[in-house]
mmCIF file of C-alpha atoms (C1' of nucleotides) in Angstrom:
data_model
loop_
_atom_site.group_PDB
_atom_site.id
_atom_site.type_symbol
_atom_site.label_atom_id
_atom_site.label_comp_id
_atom_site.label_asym_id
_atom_site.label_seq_id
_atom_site.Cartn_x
_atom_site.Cartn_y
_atom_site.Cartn_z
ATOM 1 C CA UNK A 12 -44.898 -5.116 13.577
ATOM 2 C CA UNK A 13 -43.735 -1.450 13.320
ATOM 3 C CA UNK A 14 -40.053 -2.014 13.412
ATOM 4 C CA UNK A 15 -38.703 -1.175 9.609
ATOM 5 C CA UNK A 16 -36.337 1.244 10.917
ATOM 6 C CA UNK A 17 -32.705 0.685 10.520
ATOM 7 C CA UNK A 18 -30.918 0.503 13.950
ATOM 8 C CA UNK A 19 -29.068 3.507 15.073
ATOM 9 C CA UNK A 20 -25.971 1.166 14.867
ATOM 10 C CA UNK A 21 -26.752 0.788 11.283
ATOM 11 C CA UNK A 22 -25.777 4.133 10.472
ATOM 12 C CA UNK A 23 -22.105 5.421 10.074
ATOM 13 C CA UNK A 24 -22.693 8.914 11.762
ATOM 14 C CA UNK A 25 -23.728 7.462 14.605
ATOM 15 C CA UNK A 26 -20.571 4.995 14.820
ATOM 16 C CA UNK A 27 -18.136 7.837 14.321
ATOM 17 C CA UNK A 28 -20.279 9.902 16.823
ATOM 18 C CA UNK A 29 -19.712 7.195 19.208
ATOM 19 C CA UNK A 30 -15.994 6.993 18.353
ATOM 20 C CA UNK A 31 -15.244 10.705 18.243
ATOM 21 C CA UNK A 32 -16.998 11.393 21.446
ATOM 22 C CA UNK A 33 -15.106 8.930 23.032
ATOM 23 C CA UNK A 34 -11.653 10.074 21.801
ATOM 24 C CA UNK A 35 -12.483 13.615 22.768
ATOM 25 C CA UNK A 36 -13.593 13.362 25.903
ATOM 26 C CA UNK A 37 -10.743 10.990 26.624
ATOM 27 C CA UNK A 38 -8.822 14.207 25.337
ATOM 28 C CA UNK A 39 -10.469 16.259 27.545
ATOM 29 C CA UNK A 40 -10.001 14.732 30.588
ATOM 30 C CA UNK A 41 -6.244 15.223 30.034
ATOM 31 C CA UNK A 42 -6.690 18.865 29.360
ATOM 32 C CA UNK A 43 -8.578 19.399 32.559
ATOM 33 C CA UNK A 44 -5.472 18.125 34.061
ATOM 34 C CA UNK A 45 -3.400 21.391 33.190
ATOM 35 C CA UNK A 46 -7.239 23.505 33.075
ATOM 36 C CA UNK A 47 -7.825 23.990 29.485
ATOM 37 C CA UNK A 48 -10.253 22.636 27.578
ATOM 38 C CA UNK A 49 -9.761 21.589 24.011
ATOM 39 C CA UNK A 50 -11.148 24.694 22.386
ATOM 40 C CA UNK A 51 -8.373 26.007 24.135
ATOM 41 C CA UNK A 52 -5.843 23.872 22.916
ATOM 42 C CA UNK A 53 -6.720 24.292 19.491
ATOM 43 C CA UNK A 54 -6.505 28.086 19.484
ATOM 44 C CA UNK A 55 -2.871 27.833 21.620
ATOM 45 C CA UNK A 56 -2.064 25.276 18.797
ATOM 46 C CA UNK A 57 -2.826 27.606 16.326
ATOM 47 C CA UNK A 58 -0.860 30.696 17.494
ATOM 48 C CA UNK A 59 1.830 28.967 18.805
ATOM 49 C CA UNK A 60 3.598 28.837 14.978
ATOM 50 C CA UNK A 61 2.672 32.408 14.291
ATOM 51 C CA UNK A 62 3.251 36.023 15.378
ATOM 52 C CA UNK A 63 0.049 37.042 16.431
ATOM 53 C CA UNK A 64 -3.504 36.448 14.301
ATOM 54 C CA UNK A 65 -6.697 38.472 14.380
ATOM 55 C CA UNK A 66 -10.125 36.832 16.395
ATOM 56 C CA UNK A 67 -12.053 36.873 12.773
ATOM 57 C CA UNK A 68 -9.017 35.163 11.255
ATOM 58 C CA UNK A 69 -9.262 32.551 14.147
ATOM 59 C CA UNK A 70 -13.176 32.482 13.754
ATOM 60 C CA UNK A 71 -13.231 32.024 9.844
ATOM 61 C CA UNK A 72 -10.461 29.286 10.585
ATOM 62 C CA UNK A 73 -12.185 27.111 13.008
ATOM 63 C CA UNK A 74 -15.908 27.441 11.769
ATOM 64 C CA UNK A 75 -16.434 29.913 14.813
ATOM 65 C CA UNK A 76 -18.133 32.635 15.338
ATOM 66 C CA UNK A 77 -16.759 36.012 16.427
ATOM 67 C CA UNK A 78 -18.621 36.376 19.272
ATOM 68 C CA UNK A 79 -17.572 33.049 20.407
ATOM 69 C CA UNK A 80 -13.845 33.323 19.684
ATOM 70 C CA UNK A 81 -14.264 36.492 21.807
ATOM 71 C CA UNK A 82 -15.543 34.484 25.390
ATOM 72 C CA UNK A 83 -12.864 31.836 24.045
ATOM 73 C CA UNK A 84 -9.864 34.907 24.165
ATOM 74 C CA UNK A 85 -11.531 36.054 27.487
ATOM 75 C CA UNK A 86 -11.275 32.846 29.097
ATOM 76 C CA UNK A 87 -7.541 32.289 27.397
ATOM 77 C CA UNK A 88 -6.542 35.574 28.683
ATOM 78 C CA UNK A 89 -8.005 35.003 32.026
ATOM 79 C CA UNK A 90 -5.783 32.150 32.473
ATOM 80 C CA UNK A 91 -2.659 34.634 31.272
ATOM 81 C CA UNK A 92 -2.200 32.122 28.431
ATOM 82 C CA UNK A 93 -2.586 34.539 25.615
ATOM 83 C CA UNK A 94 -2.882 38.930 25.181
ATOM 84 C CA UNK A 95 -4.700 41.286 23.092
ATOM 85 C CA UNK A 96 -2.844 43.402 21.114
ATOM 86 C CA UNK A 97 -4.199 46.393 19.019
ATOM 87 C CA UNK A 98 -3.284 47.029 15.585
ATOM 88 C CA UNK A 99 -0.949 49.849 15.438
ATOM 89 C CA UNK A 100 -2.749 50.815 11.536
ATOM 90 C CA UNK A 101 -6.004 50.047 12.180
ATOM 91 C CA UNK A 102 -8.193 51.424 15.469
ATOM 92 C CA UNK A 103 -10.304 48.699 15.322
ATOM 93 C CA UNK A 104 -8.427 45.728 14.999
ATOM 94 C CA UNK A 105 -6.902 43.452 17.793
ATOM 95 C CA UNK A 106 -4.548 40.637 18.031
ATOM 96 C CA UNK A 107 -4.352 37.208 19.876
ATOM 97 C CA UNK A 108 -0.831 35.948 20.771
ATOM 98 C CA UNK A 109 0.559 33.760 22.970
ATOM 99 C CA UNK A 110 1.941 34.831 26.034
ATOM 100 C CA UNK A 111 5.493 33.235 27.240
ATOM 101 C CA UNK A 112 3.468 31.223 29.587
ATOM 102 C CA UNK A 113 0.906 29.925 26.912
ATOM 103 C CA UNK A 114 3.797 29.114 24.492
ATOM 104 C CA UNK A 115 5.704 27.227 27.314
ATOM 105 C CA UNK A 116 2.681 25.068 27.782
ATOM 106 C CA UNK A 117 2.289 23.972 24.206
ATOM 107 C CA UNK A 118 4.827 21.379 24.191
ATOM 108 C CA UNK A 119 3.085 18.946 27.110
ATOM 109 C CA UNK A 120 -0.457 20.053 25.991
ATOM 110 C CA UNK A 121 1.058 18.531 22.677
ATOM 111 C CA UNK A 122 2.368 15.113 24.328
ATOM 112 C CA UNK A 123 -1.189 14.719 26.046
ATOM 113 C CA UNK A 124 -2.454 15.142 22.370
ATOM 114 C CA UNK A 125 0.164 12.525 21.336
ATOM 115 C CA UNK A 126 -0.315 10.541 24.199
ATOM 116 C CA UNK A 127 -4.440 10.300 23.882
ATOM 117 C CA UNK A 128 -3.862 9.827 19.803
ATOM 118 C CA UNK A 129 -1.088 6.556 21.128
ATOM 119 C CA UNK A 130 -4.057 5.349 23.602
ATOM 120 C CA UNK A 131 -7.362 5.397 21.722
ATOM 121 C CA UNK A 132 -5.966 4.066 18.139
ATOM 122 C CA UNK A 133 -3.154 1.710 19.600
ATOM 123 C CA UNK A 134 -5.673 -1.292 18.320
ATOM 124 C CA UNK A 135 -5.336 -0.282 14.766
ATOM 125 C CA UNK A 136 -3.319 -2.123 12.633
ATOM 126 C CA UNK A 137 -1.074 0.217 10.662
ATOM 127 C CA UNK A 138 -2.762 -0.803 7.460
ATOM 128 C CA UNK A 139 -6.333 0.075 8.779
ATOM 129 C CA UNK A 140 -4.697 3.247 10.680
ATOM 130 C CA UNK A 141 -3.873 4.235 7.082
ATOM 131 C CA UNK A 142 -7.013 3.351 5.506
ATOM 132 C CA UNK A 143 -8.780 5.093 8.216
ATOM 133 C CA UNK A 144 -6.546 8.301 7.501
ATOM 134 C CA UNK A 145 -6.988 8.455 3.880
ATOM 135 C CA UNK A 146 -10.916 7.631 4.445
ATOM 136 C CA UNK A 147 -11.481 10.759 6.669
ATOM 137 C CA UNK A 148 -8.778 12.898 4.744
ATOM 138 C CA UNK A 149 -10.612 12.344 1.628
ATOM 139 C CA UNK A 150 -14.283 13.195 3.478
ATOM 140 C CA UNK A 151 -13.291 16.538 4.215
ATOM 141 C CA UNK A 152 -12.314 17.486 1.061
ATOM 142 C CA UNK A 153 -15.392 15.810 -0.487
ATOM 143 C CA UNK A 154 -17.549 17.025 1.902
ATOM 144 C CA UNK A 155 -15.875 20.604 1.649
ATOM 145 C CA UNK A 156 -15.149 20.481 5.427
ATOM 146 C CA UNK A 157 -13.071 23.916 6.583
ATOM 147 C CA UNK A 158 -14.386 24.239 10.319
ATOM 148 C CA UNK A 159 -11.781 23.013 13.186
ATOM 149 C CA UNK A 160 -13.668 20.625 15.261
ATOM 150 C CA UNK A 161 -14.199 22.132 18.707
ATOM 151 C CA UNK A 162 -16.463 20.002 20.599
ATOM 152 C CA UNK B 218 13.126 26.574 15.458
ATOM 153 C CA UNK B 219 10.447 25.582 17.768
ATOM 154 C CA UNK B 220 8.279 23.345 15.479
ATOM 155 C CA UNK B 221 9.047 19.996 16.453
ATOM 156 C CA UNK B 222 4.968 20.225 17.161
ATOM 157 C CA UNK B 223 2.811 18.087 15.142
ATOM 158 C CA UNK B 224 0.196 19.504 13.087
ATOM 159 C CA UNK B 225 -3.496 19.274 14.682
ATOM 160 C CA UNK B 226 -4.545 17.803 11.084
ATOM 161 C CA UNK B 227 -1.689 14.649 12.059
ATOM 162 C CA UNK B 228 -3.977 13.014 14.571
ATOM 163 C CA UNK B 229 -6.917 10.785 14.035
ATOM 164 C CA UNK B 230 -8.693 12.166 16.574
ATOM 165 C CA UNK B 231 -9.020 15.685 14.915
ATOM 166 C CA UNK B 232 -10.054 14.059 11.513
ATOM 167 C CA UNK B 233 -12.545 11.709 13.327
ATOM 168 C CA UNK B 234 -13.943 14.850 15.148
ATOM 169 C CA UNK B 235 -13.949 16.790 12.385
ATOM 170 C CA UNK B 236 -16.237 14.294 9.774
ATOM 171 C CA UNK B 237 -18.187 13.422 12.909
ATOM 172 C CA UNK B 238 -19.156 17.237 13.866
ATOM 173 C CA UNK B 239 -19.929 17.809 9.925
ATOM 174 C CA UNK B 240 -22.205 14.514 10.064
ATOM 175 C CA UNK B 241 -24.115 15.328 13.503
ATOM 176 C CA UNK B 242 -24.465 19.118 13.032
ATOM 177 C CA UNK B 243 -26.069 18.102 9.160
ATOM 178 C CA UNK B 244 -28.364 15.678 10.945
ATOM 179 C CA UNK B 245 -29.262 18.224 13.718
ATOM 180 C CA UNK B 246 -30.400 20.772 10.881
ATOM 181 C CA UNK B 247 -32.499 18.723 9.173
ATOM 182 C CA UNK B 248 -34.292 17.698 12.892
ATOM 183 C CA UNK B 249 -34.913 20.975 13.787
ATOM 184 C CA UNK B 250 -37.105 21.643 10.855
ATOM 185 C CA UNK B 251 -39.254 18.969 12.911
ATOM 186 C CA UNK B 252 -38.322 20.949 16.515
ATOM 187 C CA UNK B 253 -36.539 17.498 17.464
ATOM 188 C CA UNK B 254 -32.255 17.674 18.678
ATOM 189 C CA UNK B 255 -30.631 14.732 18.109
ATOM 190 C CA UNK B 256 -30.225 13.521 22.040
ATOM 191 C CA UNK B 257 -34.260 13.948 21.788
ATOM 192 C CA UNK B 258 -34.286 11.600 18.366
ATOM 193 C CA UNK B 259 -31.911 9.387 19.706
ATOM 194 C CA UNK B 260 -34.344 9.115 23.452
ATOM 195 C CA UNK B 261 -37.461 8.073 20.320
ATOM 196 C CA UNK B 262 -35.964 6.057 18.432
ATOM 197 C CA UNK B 263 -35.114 3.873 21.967
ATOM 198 C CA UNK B 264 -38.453 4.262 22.968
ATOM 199 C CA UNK B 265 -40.326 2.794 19.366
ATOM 200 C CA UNK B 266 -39.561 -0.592 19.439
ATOM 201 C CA UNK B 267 -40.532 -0.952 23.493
ATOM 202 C CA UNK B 268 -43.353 -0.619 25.751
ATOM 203 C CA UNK B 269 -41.455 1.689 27.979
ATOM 204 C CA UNK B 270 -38.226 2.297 29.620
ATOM 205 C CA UNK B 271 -36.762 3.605 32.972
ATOM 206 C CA UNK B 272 -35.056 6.770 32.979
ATOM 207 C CA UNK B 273 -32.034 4.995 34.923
ATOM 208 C CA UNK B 274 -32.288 2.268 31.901
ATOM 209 C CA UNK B 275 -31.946 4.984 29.437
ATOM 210 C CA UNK B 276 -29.172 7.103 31.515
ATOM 211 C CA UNK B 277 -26.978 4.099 31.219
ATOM 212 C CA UNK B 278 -27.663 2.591 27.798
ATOM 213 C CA UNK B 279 -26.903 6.794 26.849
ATOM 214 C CA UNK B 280 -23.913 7.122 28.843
ATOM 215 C CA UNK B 281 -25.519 10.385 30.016
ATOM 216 C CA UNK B 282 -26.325 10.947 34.145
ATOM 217 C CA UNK B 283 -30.237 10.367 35.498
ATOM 218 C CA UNK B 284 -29.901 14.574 35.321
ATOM 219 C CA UNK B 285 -29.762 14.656 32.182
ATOM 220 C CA UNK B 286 -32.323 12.647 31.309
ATOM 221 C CA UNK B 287 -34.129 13.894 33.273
ATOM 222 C CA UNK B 288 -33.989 17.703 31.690
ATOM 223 C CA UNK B 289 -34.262 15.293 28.238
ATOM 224 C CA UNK B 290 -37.651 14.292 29.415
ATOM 225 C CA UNK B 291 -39.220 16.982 30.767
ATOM 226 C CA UNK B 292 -38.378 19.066 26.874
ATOM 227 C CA UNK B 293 -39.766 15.481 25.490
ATOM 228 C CA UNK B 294 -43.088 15.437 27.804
ATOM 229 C CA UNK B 295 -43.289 19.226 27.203
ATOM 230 C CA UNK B 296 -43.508 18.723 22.884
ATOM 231 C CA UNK B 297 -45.763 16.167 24.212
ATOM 232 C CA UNK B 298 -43.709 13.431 22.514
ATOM 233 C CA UNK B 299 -43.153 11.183 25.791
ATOM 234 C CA UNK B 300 -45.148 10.460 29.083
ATOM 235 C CA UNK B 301 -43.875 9.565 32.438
ATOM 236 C CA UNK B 302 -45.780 6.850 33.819
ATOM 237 C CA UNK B 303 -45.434 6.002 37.679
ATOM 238 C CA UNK B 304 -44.874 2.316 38.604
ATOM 239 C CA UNK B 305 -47.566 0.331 39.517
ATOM 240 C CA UNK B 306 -45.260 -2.097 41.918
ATOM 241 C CA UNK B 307 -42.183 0.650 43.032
ATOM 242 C CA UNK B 308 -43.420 4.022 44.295
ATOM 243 C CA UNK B 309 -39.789 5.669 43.234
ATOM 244 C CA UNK B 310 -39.741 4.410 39.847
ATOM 245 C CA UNK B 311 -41.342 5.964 36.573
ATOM 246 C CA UNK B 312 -41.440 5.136 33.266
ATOM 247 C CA UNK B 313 -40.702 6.934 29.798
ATOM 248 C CA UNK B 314 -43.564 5.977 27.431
ATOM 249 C CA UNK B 315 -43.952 7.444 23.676
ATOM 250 C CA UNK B 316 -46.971 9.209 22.892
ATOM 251 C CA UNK B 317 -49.350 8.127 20.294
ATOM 252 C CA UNK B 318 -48.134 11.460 17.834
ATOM 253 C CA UNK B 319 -44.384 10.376 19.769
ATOM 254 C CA UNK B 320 -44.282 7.379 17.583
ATOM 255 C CA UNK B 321 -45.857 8.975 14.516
ATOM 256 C CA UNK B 322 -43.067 10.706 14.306
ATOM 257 C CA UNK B 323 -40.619 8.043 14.466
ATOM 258 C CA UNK B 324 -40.543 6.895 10.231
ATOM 259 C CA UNK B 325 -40.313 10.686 9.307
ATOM 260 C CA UNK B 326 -37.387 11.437 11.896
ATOM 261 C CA UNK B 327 -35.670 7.877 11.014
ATOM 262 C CA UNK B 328 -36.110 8.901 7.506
ATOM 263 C CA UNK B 329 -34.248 12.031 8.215
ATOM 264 C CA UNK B 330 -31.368 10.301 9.685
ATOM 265 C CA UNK B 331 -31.607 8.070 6.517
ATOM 266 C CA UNK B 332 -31.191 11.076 3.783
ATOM 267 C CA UNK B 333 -28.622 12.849 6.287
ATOM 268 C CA UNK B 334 -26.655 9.459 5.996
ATOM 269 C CA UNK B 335 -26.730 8.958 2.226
ATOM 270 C CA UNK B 336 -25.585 12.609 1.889
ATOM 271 C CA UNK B 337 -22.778 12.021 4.206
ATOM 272 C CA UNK B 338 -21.015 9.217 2.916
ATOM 273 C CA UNK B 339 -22.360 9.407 -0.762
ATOM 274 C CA UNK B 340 -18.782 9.687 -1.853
ATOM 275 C CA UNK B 341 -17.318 6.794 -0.455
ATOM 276 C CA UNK B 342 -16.675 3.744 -2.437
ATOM 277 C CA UNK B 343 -18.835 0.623 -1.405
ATOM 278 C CA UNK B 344 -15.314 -0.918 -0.353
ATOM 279 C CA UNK B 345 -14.132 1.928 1.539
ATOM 280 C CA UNK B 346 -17.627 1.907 3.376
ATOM 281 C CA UNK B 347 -17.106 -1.564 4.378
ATOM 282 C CA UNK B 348 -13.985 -0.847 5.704
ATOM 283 C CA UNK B 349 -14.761 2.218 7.451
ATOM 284 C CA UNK B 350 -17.582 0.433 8.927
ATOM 285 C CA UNK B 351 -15.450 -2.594 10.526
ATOM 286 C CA UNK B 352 -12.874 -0.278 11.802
ATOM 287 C CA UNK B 353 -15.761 2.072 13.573
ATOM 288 C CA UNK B 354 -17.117 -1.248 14.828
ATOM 289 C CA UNK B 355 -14.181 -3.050 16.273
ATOM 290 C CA UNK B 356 -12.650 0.304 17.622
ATOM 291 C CA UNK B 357 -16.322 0.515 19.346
ATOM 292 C CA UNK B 358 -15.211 -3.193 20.820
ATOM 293 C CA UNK B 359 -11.756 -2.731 21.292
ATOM 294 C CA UNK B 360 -12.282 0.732 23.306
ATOM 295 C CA UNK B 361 -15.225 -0.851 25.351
ATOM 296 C CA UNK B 362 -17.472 2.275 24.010
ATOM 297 C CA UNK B 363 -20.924 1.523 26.005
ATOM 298 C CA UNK B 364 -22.208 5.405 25.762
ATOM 299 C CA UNK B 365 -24.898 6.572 22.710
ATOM 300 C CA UNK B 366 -23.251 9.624 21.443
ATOM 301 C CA UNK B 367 -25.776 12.347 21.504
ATOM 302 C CA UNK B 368 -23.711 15.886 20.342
ATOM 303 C "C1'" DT C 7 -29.425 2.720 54.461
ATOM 304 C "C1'" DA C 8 -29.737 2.307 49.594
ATOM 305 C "C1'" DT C 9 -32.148 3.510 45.439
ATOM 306 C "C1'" DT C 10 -35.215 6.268 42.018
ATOM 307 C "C1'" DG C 11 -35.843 10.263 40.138
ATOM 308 C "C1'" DT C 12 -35.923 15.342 40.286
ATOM 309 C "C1'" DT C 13 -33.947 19.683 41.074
ATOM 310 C "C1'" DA C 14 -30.274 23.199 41.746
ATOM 311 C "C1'" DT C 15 -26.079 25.011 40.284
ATOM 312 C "C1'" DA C 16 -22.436 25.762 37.275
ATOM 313 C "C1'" DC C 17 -19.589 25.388 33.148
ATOM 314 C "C1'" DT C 18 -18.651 24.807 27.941
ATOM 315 C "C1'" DC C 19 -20.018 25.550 23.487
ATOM 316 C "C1'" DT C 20 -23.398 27.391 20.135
ATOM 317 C "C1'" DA C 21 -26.027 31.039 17.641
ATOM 318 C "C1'" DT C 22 -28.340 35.504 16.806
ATOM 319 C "C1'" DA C 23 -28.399 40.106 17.331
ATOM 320 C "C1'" DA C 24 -27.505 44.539 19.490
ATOM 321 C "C1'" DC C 25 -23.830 47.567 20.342
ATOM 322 C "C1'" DT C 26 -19.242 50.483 20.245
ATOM 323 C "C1'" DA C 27 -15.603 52.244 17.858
ATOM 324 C "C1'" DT C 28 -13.275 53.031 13.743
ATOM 325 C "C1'" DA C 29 -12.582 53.135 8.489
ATOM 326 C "C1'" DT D 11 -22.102 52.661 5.273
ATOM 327 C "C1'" DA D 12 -19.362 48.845 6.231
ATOM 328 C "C1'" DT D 13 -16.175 46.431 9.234
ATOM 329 C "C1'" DA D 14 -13.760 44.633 13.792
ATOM 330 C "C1'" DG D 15 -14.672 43.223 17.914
ATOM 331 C "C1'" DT D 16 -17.392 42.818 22.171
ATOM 332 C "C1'" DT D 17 -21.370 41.940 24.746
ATOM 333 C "C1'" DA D 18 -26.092 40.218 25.794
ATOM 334 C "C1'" DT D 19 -29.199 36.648 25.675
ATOM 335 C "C1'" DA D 20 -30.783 32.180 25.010
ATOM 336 C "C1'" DG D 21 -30.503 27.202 24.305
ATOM 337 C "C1'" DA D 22 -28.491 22.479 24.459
ATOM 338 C "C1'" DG D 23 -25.288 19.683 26.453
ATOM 339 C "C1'" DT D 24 -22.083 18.258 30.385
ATOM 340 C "C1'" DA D 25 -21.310 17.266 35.566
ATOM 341 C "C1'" DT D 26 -21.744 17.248 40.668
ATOM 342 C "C1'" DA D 27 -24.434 17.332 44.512
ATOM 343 C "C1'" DA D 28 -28.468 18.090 47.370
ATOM 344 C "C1'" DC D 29 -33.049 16.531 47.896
ATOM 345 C "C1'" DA D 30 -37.700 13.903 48.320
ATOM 346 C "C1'" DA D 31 -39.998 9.736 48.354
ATOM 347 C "C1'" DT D 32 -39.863 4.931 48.699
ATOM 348 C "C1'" DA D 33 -37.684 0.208 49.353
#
DNA sequence: TATTGTTATACTCTATAACTATA
DNA sequence: TATAGTTATAGAGTATAACAATA
């Protein structure tokens, strides 16, 4: 026989693939509701705290890079969600904020974040909900993770 | 103050996306030195152990649409990895077949998904990956996950 | 009519690299 | 010359829907 290869269910990455996936296109589909994606939301979640920050702050923050955070702005500003502002020192600096729109739209975008978190873990017991936190916690410091998932 | 927003970094679902992207995007670095993605790898390694399979088969078992599989199949059949056979009884249906270099590539690629794994989760405990692995397992149950992830 | 598979279209995200404007 | 940001191009993945051939 030629089968000595492990199973692809043997492996971990492709369990937490399978998991992750799941959760974020569950996610997803509850953005789409209110037409944002979750790229989206995590850039409106990340502005919505602060004045303003600059696309290669956002790109070095979320494992981006700047030419993507640039089609994500377009599309955000698009939408009216969020403005460019230029820097009033330097001529070739911008800014990203929130519009008054975008900001009002945090909080629900937030409970459908809340909601999906309630709805894909609600089988954990609280004891393996808190092994499970300090298990991937501890990965991405181990691993030296620093990119905001997108996908 | 309006912060009664929870962090992004509070939810499982962020955490789980973020080890997960770190895990697949690792994996899909080391395939492409062998011009292989990982939806391609995981299309092999369900092809190895069988004669030959159905693009509809495979489009369900993948939780991906017949589309997809078949653009899948045509890059497969192009690195001349796979072969569509036609059916000898059903005029419609085909079949996705390895190639004879197809399945020589299978240890090497398997291998890869081997070393990407021991890198991964080198760090955890031999208790903690026990646990991780039942709670990836039964969430998998619990959440009636059918789909192969392939990001 | 229903089914198999392909094809067309479109959208999101990704990356590299060329480009503009400014420092 | 280096940097900030945009834009162009290409590739991989997603989905829906139209289509051909066959059952």
């Amino acid at each position: 026989m030629s089968c000595d290869i492990p199973e692809l269910t043997a492996h971990l990455g492709y369990r937490l693939r399978q998991l992750s996936n799941h959760v974020s296109q569950a996610f997803s589909r509850k953005l789409a509701a209110k037409d944002v994606t979750v790229a989206e939301w995590t850039v409106m979640r990340r502005l919505y705290p602060v004045e303003s920050v600059a696309p290669s702050q956002l790109a070095d923050a979320m494992g981006m890079t700047r030419g993507a955070i640039s089609k994500l702005a377009d599309r955000l500003v698009a939408k009216s969600l969020v403005v460019r502002d230029a820097s009033a020192t330097d001529g070739r600096a911008h800014f990203l904020r929130l519009t008054a729109h975008g900001a009002e739209m945090v909080p629900a975008l937030a409970a459908l974040a809340e909601q999906n978190e309630a709805e894909c873990f609600a089988h954990l017991s609280s004891a393996d909900r808190a092994v499970l936190e300090r298990i991937l916690a501890n990965a991405v410091v181990q691993l030296r993770i620093t990119a905001t998932p997108v996908e």
